[in-house]
Short mmCIF file of C-alpha atoms in Angstrom, two decimals:
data_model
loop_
_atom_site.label_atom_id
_atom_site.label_comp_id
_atom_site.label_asym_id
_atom_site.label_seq_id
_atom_site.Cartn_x
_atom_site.Cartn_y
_atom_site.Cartn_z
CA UNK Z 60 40.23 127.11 224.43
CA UNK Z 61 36.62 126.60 225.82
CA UNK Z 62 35.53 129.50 227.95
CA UNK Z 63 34.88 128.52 231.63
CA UNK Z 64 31.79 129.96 231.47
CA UNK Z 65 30.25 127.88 228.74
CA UNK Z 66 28.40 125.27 230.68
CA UNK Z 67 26.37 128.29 232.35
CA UNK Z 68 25.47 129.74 229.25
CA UNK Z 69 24.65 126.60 227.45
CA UNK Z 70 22.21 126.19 230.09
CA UNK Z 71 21.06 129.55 229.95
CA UNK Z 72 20.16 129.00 226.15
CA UNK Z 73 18.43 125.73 226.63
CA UNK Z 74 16.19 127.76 229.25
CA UNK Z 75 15.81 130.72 227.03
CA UNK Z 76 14.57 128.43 223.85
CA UNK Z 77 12.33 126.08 225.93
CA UNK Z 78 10.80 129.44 227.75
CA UNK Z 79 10.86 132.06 225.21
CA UNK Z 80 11.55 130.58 221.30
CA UNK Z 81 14.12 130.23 219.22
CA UNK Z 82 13.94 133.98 218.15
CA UNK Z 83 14.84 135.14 222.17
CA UNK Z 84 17.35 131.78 222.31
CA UNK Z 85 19.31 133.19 219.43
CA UNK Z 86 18.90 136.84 220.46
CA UNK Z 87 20.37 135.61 223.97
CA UNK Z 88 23.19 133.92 222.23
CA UNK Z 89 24.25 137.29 220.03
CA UNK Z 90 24.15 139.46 223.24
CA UNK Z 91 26.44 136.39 224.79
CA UNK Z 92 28.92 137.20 221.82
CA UNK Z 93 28.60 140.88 222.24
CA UNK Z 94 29.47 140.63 225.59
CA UNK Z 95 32.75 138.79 224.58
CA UNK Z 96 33.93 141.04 221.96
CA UNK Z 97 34.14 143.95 224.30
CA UNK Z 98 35.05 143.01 227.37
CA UNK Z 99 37.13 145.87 228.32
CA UNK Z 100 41.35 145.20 228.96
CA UNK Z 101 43.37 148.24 230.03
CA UNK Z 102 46.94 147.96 230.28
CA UNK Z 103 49.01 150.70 231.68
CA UNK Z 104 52.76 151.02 230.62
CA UNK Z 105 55.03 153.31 232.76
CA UNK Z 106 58.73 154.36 233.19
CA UNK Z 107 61.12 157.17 233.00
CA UNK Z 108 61.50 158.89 229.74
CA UNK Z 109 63.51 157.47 227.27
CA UNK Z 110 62.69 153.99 229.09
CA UNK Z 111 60.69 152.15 225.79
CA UNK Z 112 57.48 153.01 226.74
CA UNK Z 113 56.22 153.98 223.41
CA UNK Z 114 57.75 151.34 221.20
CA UNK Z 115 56.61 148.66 223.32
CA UNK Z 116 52.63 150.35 223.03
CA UNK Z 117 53.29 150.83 219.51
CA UNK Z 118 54.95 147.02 218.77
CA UNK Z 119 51.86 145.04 220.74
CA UNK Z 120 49.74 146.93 218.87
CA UNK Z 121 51.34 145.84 215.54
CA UNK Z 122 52.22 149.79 214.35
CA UNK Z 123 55.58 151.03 213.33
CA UNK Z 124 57.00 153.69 215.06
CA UNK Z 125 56.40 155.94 212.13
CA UNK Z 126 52.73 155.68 211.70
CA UNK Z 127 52.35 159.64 213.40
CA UNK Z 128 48.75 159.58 212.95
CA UNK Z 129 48.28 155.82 215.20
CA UNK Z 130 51.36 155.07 216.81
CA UNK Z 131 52.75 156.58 220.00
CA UNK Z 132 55.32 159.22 219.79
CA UNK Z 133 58.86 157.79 220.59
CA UNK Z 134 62.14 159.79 221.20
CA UNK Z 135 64.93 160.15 223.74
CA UNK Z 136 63.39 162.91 225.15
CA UNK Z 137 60.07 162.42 227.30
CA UNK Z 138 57.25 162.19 224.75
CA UNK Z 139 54.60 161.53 227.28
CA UNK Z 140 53.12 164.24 229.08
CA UNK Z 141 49.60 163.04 229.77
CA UNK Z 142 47.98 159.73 230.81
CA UNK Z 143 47.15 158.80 226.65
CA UNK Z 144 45.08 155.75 225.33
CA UNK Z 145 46.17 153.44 222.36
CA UNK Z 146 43.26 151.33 221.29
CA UNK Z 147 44.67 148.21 219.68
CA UNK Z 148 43.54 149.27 215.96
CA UNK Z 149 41.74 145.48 215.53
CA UNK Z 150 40.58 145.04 219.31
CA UNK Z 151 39.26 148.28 220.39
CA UNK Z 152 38.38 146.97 224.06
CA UNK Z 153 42.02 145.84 224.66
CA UNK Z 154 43.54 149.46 225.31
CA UNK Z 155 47.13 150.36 226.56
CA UNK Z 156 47.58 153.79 227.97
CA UNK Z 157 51.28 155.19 227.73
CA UNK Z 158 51.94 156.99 231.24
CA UNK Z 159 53.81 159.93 232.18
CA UNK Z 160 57.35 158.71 233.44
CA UNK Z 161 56.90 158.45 237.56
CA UNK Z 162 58.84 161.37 239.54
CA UNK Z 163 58.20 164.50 236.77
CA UNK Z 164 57.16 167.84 237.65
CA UNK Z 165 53.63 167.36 236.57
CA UNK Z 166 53.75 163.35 238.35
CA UNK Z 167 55.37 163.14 241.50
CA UNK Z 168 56.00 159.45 243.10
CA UNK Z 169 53.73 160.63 245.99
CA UNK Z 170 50.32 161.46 243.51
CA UNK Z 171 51.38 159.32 240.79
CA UNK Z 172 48.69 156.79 241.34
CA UNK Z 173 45.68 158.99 242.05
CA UNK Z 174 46.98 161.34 239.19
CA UNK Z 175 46.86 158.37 236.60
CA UNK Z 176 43.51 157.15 238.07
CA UNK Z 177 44.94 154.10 239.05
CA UNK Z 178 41.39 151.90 239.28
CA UNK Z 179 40.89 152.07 235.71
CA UNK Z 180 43.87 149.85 235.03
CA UNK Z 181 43.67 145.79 234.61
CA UNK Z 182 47.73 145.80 235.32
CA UNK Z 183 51.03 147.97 234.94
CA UNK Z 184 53.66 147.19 233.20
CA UNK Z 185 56.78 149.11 234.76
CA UNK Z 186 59.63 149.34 231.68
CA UNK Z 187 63.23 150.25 232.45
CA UNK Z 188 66.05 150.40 229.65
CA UNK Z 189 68.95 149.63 232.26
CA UNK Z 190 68.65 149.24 236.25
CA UNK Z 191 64.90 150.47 238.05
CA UNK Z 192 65.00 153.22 240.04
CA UNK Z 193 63.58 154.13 243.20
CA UNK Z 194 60.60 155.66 241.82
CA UNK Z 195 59.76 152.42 239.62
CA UNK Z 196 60.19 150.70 243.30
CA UNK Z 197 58.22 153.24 244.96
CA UNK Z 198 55.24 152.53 242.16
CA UNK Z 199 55.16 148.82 242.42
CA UNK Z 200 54.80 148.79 246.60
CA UNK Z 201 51.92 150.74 245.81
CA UNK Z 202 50.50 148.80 242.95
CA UNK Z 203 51.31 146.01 245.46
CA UNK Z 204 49.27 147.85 248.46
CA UNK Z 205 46.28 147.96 246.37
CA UNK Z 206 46.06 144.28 245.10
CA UNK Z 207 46.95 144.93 241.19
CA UNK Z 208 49.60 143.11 239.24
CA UNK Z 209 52.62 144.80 237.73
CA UNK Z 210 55.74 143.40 235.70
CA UNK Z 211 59.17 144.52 235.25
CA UNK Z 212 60.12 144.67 231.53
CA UNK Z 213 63.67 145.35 231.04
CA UNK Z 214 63.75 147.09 227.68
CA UNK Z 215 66.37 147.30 224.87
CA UNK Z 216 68.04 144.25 225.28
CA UNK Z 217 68.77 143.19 221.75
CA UNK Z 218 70.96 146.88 222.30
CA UNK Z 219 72.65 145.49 225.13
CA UNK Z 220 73.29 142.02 223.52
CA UNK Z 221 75.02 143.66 220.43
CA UNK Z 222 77.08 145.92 222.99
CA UNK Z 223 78.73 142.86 224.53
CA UNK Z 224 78.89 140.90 221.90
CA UNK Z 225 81.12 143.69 220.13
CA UNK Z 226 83.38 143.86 223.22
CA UNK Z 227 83.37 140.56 224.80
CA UNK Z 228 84.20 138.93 221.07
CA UNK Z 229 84.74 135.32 220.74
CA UNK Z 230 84.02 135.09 224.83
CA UNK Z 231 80.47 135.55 224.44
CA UNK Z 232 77.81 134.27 225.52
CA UNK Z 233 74.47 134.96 224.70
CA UNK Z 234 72.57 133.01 227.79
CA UNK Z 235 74.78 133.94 230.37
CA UNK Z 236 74.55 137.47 229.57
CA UNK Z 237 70.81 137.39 229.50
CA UNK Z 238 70.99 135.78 232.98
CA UNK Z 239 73.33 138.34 234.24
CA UNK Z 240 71.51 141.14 233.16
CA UNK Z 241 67.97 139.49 234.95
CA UNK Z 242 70.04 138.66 238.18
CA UNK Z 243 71.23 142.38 238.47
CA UNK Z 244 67.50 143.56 238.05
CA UNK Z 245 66.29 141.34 240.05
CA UNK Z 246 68.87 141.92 242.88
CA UNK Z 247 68.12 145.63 243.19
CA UNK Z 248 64.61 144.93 243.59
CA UNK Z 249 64.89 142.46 246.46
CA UNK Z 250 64.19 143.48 249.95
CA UNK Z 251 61.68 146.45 248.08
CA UNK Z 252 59.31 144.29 246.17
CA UNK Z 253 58.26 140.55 247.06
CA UNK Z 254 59.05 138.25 244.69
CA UNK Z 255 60.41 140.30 242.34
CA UNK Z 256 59.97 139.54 238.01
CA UNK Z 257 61.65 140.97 235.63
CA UNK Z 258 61.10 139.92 231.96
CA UNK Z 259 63.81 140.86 229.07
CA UNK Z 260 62.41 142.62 226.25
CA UNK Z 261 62.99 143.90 222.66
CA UNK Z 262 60.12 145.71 220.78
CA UNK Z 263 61.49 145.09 217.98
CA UNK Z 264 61.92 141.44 218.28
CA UNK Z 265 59.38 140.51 220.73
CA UNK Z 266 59.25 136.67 219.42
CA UNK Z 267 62.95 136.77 221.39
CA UNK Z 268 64.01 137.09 224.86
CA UNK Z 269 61.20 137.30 227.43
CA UNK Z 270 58.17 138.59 225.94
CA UNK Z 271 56.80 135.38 224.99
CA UNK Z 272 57.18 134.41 228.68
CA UNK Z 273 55.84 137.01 229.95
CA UNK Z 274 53.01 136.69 227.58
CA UNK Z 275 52.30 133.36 229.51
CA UNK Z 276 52.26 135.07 232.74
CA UNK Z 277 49.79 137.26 231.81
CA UNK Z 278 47.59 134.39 230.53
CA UNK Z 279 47.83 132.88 233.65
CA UNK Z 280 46.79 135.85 235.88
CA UNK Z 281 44.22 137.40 234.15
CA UNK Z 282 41.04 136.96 235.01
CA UNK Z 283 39.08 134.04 232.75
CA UNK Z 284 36.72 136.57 231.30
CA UNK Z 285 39.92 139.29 230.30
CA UNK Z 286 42.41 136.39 229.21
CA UNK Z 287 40.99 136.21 225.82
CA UNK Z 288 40.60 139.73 225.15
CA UNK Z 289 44.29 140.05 225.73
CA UNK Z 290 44.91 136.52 223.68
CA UNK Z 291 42.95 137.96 220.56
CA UNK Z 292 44.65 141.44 220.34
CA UNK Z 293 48.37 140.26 220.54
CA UNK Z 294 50.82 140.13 217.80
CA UNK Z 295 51.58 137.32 215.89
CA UNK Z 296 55.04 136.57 217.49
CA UNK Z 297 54.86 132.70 217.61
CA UNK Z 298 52.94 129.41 215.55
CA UNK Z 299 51.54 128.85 219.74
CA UNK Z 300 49.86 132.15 219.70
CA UNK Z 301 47.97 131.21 216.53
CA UNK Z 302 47.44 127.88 217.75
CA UNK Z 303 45.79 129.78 220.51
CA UNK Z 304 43.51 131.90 218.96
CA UNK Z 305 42.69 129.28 216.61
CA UNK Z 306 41.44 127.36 219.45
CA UNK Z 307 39.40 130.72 221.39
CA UNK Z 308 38.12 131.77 217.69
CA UNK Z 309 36.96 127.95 217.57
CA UNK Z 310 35.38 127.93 221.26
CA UNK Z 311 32.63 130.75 220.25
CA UNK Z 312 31.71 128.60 216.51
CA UNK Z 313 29.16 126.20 218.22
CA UNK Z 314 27.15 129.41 219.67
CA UNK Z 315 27.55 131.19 215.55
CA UNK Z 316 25.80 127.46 214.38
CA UNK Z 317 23.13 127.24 217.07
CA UNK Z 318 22.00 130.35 215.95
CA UNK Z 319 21.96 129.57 212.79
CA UNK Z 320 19.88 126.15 213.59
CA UNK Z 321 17.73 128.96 215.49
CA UNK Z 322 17.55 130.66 212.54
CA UNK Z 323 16.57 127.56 210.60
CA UNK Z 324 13.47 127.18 212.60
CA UNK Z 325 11.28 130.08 210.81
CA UNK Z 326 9.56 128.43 207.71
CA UNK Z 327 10.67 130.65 204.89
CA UNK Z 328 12.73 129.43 201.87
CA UNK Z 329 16.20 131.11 201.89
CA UNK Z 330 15.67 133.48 204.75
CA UNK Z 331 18.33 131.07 207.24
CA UNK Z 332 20.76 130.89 203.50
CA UNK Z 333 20.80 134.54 203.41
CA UNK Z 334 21.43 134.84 207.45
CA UNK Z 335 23.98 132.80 207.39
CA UNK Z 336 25.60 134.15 204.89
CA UNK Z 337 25.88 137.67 206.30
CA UNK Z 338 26.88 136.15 210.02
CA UNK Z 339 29.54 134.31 207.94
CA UNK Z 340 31.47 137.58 206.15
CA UNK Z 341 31.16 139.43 209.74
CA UNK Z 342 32.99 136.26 211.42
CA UNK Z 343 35.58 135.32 208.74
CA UNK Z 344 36.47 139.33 208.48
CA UNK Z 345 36.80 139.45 212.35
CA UNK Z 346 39.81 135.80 212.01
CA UNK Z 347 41.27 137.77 208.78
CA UNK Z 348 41.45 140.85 211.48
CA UNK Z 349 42.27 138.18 214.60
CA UNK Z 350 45.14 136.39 212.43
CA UNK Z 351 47.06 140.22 211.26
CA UNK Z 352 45.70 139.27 207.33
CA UNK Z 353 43.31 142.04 206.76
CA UNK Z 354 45.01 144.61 204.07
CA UNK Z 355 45.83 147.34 207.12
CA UNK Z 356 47.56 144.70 209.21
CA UNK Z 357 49.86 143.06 206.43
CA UNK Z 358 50.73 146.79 205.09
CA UNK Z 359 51.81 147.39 209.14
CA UNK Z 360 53.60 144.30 209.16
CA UNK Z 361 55.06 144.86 205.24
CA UNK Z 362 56.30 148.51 206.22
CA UNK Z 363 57.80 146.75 209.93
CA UNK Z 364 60.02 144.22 208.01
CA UNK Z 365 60.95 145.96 205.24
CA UNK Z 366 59.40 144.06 202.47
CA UNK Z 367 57.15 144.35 199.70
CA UNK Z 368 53.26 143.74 200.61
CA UNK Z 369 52.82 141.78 197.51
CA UNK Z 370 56.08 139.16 199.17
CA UNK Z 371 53.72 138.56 202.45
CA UNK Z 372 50.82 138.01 199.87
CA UNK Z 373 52.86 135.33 198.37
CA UNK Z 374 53.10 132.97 200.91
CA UNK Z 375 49.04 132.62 201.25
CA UNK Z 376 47.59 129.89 199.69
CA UNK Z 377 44.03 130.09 200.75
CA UNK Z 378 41.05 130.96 198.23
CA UNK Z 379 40.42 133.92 200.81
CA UNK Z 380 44.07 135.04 200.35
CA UNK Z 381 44.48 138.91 199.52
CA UNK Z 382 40.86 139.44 199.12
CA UNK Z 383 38.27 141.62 200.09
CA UNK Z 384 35.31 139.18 202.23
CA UNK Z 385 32.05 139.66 200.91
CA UNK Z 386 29.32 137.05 200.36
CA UNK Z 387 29.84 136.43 197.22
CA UNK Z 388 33.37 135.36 197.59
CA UNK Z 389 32.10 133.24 200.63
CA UNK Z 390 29.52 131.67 198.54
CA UNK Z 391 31.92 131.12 195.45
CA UNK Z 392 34.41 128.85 197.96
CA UNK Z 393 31.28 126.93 199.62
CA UNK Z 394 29.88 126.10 196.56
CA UNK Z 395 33.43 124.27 195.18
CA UNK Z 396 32.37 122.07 198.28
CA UNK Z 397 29.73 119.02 197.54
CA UNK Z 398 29.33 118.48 201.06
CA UNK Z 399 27.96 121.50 201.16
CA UNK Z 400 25.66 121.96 198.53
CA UNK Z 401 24.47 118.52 199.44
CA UNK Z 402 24.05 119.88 203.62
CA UNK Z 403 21.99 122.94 202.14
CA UNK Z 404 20.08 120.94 199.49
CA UNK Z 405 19.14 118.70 202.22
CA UNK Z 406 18.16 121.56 205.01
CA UNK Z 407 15.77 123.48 201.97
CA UNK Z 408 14.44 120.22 200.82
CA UNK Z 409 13.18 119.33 204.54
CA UNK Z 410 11.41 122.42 204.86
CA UNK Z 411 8.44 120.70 203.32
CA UNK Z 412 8.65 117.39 205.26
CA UNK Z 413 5.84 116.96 207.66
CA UNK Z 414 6.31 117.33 211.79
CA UNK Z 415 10.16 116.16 211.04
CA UNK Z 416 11.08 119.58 208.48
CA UNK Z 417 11.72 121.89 210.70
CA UNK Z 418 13.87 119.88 213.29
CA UNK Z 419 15.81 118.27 210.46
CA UNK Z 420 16.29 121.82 208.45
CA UNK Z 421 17.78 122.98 211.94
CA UNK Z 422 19.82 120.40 212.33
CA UNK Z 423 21.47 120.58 209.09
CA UNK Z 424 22.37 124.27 209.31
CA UNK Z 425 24.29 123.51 212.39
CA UNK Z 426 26.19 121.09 210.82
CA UNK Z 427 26.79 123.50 207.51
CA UNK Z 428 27.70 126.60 209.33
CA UNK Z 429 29.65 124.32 211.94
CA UNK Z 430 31.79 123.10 209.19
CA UNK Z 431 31.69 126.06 207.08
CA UNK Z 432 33.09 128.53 209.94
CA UNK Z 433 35.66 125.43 210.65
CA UNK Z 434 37.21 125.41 207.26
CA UNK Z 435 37.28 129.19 207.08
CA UNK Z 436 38.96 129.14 210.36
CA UNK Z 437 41.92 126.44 208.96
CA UNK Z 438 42.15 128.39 205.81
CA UNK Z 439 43.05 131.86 208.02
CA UNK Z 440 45.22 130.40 210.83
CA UNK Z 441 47.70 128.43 208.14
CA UNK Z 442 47.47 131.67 206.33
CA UNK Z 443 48.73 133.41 209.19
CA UNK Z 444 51.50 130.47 210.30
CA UNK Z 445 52.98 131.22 206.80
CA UNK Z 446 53.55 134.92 207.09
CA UNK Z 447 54.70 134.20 210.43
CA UNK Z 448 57.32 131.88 208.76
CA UNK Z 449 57.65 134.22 206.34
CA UNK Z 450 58.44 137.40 208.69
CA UNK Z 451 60.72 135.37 211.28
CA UNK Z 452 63.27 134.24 208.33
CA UNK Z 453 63.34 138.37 207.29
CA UNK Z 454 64.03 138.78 210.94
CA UNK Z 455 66.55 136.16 211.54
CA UNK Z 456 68.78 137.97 209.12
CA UNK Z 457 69.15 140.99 210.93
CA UNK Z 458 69.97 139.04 213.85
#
C-alpha cells in the first residue's frame, strides 16, 4: 500500500542529496518516517451506559476486559464519567477516548459537544446495545452540522443471535435475523439522519458480523495521511488485515534502504554494518509489535482465548519466533543466508575500489537491507496468519 504522498517525497530526497549530502538526504528521510509513526488518530466512542462502549475500546485495542490497570472499566452500570483516553498500547498516536453516555447530569444533549471538545476528534463512533435513542440522534445531526463522520455500531449482537436462536429453534435463521435487526436500526434513524449506517457488532468476536465492514468504511474515509495509522493499530481479526499491513509495513522499506545506501556513502569500514544493524532490530521489533507477536500482545491474546501462551507459540515457525530481537539474533539469521554474506562481502570489498567504491558500496546496501527487511517482513506476517488461524479455530468452538 504505497503512500500517496511518495512521489513528493522521493523528489524531495533527490533535492535534499543533490543540494545538501547524503548525511541531510538521510536525515530528511528519518524525519519523513517520524512523521509517519505519529501521525495523530483520535477516535471517540459514545453511547448510553451499559451501551458497549468500553469493551469495544478495550477489544480494538487488543486488552481483555480484566486488564484493570490498561483496559477500560466495563459494567452495567455507567463506568464513564469523564471524557478518558486509551492509547492503543503498540500505536500510541492512534487513541480512542471512551465518552460520557449523551443526556447525563454532568452531559446534557445540548453541551455535549462543546463539553467533550468535539474538534479534537478524527470521528465518533455512536454504540447502542438495542434501538438509538433520541439523544444518539440528537448527537449525530450535530456531528453532521459540523462536517465530521460518525457510525452507528449496534452492539451485542452475538447476545441477540443466541436469544433467537434459543426461541426461534429449528426456524432460524442467522442472515435474516441480522438483516432484521439492521432494517429496524436503520428505520428509526430515517427522516433524523441522512443516509443512515448502522454496522452490527460483537467485541468479542469482531472477525464476525459487521466490524470487518465497517473497518473498510473507515479505510475509505479517512484521510490518506490517517488511514494507515488506523490500518497499523487494529487487531488482527482477518488474513486481509495482515495482508494489509504487510503491504503499508512494505511501502516505508525502500526509504529504511536508501538510508542505508546513504549511510554507505561515508568511507569507514563497518560503520554502515553496524547502522544497519541497529535500524534493523528497531524495524523488525516495530512488525513483531505491528503483527500482535511481541510477548505483551500474545499474553493479551493468550489470556482473551483462553489458552496457554506456549499453544500460540507453537504455531510460529520463523527463526524470530518467541524471541527477544536484538542484533545478535538478527545477525545469527542473516548470516545462514549466502546471498547475504556475499551482498556485504561485496559492499566492504568495494570500499577500496577507485572513483566506482563508493557508488557500488551504496548500491549494495540497498539491495542487502532491501532484501533483509523483506524477508524479516515474510517471516512476521506468516507468523501472524498462523496465530490468526490458530485463534479463529479456538473461537469457532464457542460459536
Amino acid at each position: 500500500m504505497d503512500n500517496p504522498h511518495d512521489d513528493e517525497q522521493i523528489a524531495e530526497i533527490k533535492k535534499e542529496l543533490q543540494t545538501n549530502g547524503c548525511v541531510s538526504a538521510a536525515a530528511k528521510i528519518q524525519t519523513y518516517l517520524d512523521e509517519l509513526d505519529n501521525i495523530q488518530l483520535n477516535i471517540a466512542v459514545t453511547g448510553e451506559s451499559g451501551s458497549g462502549k468500553s469493551t469495544l475500546v478495550n477489544a480494538f485495542r487488543g486488552i481483555h476486559n480484566s486488564e484493570t490497570k490498561k483496559a477500560a472499566p466495563t459494567g452495567v452500570k455507567e463506568t464513564t464519567i469523564k471524557v478518558t483516553p486509551y492509547p492503543h498500547p503498540n500505536y500510541p498516536n492512534v487513541t480512542l477516548w471512551d465518552l460520557p453516555g449523551i443526556g447525563t447530569t454532568k452531559f446534557p444533549a445540548d453541551k455535549y459537544l462543546k463539553l467533550v471538545e468535539f474538534k479534537r476528534f478524527d470521528f465518533f463512533i455512536i454504540i447502542s446495545a438495542d434501538r438509538f435513542r433520541e439523544n444518539d440522534v440528537k448527537l449525530a445531526q450535530e456531528i453532521q452540522k459540523m462536517g465530521k463522520k460518525f457510525y452507528f455500531v449496534r452492539s451485542k449482537i452475538d447476545h441477540n443471535i443466541r436469544d433467537e436462536e434459543e426461541s426461534q429453534g429449528s426456524e432460524f435463521n442467522e442472515e435474516e435475523t441480522l438483516k432484521e435487526i439492521r432494517e429496524d436500526c436503520i428505520q428509526g434513524l430515517k427522516g433524523c439522519v441522512q443516509s443512515p449506517k448502522v454496522f452490527l457488532v460483537s467485541s468479542c468476536k469482531l472477525h464476525l458480523y459487521d466490524f470487518p465492514l465497517l473497518e473498510k468504511t473507515f479505510q475509505e474515509e479517512l484521510p490518506a495521511q490517517k488511514r494507515d495509522a488506523l490500518l497499523l493499530a487494529l487487531p488482527n481479526i482477518s488474513r486481509e488485515i495482515i495482508i494489509k499491513k504487510k503491504e503499508a509495513l512494505q511501502a516505508r522499506i525502500k526509504y529504511l534502504a536508501t538510508m542505508s545506501a546513504l549511510g554507505a556513502a561515508v568511507p569507514v569500514p563497518g560503520l554502515s554494518f553496524a547502522a544497519d544493524m541497529a535500524m534493523m532490530v528497531t524495524t523488525i521489533r516495530k512488525y513483531q509489535a505491528t503483527f500482535g507477536l511481541d510477548s505483551e500482545s500474545l499474553q493479551r491474546l493468550a489470556q482473551t482465548v483462553g489458552k496457554p501462551l506456549d499453544e500460540l507459540r507453537s504455531v510460529m515457525t520463523s527463526p524470530l519466533a518467541g524471541k527477544e530481537i536484538n542484533k545478535d539474533l538478527i545477525i545469527k539469521i542473516l548470516c545462514s543466508s549466502v546471498a547475504f554474506l556475499s551482498l556485504m562481502t561485496a559492499e566492504e570489498g568495494s570500499r577500496f575500489i577507485p572513483f566506482f567504491g563508493i557508488p557500488a558500496a551504496m548500491g549494495l546496501s540497498f539491495v542487502s537491507t532491501y532484501q533483509s527487511l523483506n524477508m524479516f517482513l515474510d517471516m512476521l506476517a506468516e507468523d501472524a496468519q498462523k496465530v490468526l488461524g490458530l485463534n479463529l479455530s479456538m473461537i469457532s468452538h464457542w460459536v
